[in-house]
Tab-separated table of C-alpha atoms in Angstrom:
chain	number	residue	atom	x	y	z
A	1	UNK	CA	0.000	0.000	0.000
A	2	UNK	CA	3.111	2.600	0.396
A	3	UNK	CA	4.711	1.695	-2.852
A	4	UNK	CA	1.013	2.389	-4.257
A	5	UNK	CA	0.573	5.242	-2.738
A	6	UNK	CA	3.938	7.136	-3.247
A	7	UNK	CA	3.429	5.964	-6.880
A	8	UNK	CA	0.169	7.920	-7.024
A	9	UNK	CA	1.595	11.235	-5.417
A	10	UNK	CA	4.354	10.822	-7.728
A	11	UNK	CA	2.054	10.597	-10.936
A	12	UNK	CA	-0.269	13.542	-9.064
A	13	UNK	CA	3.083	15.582	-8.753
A	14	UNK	CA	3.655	14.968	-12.129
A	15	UNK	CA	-0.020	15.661	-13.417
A	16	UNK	CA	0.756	19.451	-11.704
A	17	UNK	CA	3.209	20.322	-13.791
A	18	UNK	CA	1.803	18.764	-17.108
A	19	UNK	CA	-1.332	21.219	-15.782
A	20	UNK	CA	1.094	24.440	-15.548
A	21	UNK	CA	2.025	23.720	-18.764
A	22	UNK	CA	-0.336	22.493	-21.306
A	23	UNK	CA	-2.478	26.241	-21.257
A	24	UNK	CA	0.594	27.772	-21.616
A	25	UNK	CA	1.496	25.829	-24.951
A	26	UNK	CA	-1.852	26.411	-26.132
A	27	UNK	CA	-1.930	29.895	-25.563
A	28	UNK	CA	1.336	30.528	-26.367
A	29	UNK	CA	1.163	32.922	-29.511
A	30	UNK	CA	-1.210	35.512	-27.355
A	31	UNK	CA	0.782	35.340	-24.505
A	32	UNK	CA	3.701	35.948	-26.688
A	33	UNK	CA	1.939	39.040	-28.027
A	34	UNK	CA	0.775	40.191	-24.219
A	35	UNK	CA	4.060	40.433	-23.243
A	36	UNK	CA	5.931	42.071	-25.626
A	37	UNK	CA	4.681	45.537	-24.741
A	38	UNK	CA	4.103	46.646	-20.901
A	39	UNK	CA	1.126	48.482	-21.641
A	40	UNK	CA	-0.525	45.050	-22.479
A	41	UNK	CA	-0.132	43.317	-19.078
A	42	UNK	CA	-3.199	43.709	-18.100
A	43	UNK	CA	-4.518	41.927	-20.463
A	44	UNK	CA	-1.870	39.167	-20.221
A	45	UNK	CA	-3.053	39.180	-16.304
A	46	UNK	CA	-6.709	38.060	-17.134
A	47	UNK	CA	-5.121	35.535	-19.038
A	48	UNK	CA	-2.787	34.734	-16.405
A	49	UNK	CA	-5.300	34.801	-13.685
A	50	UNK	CA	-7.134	31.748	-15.951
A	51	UNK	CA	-4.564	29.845	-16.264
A	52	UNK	CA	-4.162	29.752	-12.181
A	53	UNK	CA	-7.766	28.467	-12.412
A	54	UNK	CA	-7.067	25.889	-14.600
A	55	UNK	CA	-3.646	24.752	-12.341
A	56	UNK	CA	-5.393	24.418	-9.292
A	57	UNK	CA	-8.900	22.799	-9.927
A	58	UNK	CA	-6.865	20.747	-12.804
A	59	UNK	CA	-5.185	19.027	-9.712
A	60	UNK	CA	-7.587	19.031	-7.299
A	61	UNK	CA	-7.425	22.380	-5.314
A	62	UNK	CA	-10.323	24.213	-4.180
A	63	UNK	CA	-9.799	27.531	-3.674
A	64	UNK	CA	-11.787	28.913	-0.558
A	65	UNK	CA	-11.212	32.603	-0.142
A	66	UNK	CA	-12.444	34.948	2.838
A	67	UNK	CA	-11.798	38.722	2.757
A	68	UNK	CA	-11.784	40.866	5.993
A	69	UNK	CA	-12.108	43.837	3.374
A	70	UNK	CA	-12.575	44.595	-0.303
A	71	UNK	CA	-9.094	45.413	-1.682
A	72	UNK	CA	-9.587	48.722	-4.248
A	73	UNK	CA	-9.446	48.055	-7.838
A	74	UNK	CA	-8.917	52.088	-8.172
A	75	UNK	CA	-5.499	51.432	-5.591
A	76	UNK	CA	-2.087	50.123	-5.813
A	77	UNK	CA	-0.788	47.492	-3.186
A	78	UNK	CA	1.772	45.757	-2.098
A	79	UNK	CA	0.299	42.287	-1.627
A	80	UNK	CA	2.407	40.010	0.638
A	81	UNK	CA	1.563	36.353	1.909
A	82	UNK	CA	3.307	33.279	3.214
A	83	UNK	CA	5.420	30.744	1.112
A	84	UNK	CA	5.529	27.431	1.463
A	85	UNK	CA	4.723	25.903	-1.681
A	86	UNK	CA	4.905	26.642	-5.445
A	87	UNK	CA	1.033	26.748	-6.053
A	88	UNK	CA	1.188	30.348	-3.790
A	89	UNK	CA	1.939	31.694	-7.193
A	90	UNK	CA	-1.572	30.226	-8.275
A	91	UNK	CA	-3.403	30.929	-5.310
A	92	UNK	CA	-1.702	34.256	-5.379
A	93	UNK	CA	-3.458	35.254	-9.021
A	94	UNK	CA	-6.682	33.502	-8.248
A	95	UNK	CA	-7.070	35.722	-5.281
A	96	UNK	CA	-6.651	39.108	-6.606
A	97	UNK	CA	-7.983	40.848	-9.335
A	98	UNK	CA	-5.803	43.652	-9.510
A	99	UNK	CA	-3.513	43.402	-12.222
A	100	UNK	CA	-0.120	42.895	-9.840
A	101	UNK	CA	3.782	41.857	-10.925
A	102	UNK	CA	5.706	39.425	-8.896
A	103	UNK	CA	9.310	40.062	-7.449
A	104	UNK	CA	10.616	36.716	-7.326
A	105	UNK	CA	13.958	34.835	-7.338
A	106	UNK	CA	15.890	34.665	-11.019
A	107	UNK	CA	16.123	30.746	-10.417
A	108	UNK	CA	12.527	30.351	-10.693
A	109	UNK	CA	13.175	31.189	-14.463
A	110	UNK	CA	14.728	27.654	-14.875
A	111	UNK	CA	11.406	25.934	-14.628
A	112	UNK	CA	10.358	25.060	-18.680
A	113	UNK	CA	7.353	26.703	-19.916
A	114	UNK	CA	6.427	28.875	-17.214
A	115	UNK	CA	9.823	30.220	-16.516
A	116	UNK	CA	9.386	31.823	-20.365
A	117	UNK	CA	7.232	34.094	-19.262
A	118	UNK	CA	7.865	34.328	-15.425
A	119	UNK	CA	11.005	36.410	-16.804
A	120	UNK	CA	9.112	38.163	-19.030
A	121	UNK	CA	6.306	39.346	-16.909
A	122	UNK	CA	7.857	39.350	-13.273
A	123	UNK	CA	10.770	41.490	-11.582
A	124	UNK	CA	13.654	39.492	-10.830
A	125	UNK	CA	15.543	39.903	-7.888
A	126	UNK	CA	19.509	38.562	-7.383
A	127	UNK	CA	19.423	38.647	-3.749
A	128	UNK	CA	23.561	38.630	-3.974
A	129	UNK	CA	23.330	41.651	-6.030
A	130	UNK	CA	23.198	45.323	-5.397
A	131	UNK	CA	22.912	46.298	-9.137
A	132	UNK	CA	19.876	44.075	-9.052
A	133	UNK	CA	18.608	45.741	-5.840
A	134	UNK	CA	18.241	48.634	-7.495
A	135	UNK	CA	16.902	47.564	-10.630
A	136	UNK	CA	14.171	46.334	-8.925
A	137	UNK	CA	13.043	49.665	-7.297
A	138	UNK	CA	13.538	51.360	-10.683
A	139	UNK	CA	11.422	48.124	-12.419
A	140	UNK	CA	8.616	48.489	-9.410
A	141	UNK	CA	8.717	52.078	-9.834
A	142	UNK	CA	7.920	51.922	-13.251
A	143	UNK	CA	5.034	49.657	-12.460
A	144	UNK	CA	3.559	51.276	-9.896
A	145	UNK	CA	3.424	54.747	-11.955
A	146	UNK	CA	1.473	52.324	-14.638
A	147	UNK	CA	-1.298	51.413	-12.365
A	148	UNK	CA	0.033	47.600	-11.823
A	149	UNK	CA	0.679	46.596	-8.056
A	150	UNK	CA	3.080	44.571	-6.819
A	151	UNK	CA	3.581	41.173	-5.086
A	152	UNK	CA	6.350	40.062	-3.146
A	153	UNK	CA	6.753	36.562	-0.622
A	154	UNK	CA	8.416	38.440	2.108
A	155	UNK	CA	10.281	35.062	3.626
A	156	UNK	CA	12.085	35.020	0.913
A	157	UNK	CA	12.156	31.301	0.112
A	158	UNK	CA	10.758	27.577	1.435
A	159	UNK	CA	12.259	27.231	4.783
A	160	UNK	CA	14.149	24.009	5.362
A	161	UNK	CA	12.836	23.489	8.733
A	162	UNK	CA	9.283	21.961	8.008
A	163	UNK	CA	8.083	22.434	11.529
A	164	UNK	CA	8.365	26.187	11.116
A	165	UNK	CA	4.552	28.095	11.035
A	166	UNK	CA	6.410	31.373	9.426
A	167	UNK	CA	9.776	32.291	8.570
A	168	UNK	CA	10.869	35.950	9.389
A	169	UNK	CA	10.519	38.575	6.791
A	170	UNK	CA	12.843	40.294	4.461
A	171	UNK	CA	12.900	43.784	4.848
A	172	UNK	CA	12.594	44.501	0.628
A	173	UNK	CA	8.716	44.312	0.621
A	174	UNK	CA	8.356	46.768	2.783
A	175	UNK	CA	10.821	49.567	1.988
A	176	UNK	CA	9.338	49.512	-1.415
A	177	UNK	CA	5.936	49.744	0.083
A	178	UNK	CA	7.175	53.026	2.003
A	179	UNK	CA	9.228	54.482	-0.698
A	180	UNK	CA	6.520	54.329	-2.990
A	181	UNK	CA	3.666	55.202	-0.160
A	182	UNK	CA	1.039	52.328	-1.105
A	183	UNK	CA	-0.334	49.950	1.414
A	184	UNK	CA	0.509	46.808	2.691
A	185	UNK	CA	-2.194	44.212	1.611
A	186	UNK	CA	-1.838	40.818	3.681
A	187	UNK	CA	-3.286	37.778	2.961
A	188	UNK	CA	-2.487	34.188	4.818
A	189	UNK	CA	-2.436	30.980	2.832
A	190	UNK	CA	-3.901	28.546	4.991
A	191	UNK	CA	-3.630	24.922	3.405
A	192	UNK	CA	-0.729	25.258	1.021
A	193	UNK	CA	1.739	24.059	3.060
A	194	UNK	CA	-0.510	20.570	3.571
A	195	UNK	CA	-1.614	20.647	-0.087
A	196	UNK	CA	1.616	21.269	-2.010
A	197	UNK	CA	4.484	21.633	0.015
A	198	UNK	CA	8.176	21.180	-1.756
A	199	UNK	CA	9.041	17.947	-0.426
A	200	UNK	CA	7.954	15.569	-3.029
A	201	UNK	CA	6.334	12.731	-1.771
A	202	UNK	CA	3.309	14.723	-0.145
A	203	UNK	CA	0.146	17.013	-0.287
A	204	UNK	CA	-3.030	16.202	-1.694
A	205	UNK	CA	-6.430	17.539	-3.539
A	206	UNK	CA	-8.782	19.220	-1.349
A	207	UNK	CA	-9.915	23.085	-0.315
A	208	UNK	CA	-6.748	25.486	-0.433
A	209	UNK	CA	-7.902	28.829	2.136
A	210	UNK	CA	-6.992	32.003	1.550
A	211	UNK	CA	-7.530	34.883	4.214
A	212	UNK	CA	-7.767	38.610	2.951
A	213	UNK	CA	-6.453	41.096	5.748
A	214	UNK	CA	-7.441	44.351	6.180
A	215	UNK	CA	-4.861	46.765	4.251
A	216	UNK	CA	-2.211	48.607	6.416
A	217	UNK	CA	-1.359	52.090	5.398
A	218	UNK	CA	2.431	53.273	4.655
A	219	UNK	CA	1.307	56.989	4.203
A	220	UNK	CA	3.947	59.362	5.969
A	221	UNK	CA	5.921	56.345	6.724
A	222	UNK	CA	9.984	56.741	6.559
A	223	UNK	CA	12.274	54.261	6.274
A	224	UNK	CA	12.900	54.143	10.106
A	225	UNK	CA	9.270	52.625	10.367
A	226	UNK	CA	10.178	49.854	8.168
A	227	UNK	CA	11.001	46.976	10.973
A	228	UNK	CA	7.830	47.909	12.568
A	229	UNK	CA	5.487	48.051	9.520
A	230	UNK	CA	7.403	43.744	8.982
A	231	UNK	CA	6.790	42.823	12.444
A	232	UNK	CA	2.839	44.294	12.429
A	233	UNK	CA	2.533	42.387	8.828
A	234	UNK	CA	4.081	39.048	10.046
A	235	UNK	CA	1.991	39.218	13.173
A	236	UNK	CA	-0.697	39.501	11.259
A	237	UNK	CA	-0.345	36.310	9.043
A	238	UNK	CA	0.802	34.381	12.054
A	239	UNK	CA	-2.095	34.762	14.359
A	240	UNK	CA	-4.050	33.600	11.307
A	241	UNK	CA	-1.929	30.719	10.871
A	242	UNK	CA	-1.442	29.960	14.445
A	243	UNK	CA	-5.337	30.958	15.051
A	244	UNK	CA	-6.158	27.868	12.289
A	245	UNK	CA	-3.933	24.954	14.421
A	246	UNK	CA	-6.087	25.157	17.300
């Protein structure tokens, strides 16, 4: 019964990646076309925001969402959640509505298929880099004077340790957020870790919980308030996560 049932996690696994990229083959001409010019992403977002559909009920996830407010389609935001699996990206985009870039690692461009257009679309970040530091607040600036929010995974990666709840923050989410005065939009990921973690042999189909936090404010915010606007953000996501285990 083991061997049978790593086999079928290991075909499911499988199945999740043939699901990220069969739309994205079909669809690759338009997406080709929506991402040549930045003025299209928008319209490359709907598409993108489909294709998340398609990912997670393809393999099984049902998307539960719960909002403690509306989030402003008239308003830029930096949207930040926990990480602990690689369908945050879907749940991420299935979520929101408002047409929002990733900052992400460079090495998720490595992936076939989806990294094609994850370096296309998203702002890449070489966290050894200080040239890259700053491309990224020139990239998000440009953005953010477009309209298009932005979305960064403040732990900065998949924690090792799988006991850990919530890793600490990076800093980078939220100096952008201040030097660019738009708010802090949390939102806790609830099942993702259970559902789709990165250790292979585990998860399963079945409801995937999103929580939408109240936004926090970065108006007249300086850099000095930076540490406290993390800690207020990470408390936030970890009462909801610890609030969940009980």
């Amino acid at each position: 019964m083991i061997i049978l049932r790593y086999l079928l996690l290991t075909l499911w696994r499988i199945w999740f990646y043939i699901m990220m990229a069969i739309p994205i083959l079909v669809l690759f001409p338009v997406l080709l076309l929506l991402t040549s010019r930045e003025q299209w992403y928008p319209h490359f977002f709907v598409v993108a925001r489909l294709w998340a559909a398609i990912v997670l009920y393809g393999t099984g996830f049902i998307p539960k969402i719960k909002k403690e407010a509306k989030i402003d389609s008239d308003k830029s935001y930096m949207f930040v959640a926990n990480h602990t699996s690689m369908a945050d990206i879907m749940l991420m985009l299935y979520c929101v509505k408002n047409p929002f870039v990733f900052v992400g690692k460079k090495e998720l461009t490595k992936i076939p298929v989806f990294g094609f257009f994850y370096k296309r679309t998203c702002i890449l970040v070489d966290r050894n880099s200080q040239k890259s530091r700053k491309e990224v607040f020139d990239r998000a600036q440009a953005r953010l004077n477009s309209g298009t929010s932005i979305c960064i995974f403040p732990e900065g990666g998949i924690s090792d340790d799988e006991s850990l709840i919530l890793d600490e923050f990076k800093d980078g989410a939220f100096r952008l957020a201040i030097d660019h005065q738009i708010p802090i939009l949390p939102l806790t990921f609830m099942d993702n870790k259970k559902r789709f973690s990165y250790v292979f042999l585990s998860g399963s189909p079945g409801e995937m919980r999103a929580y939408i936090h109240k936004e926090i404010p970065t108006f007249g915010l300086t850099q000095e308030n930076k540490r406290e606007l993390n800690t207020t953000t990470r408390t936030i996501i970890l009462n909801k996560l610890q609030s969940e285990k009980l």
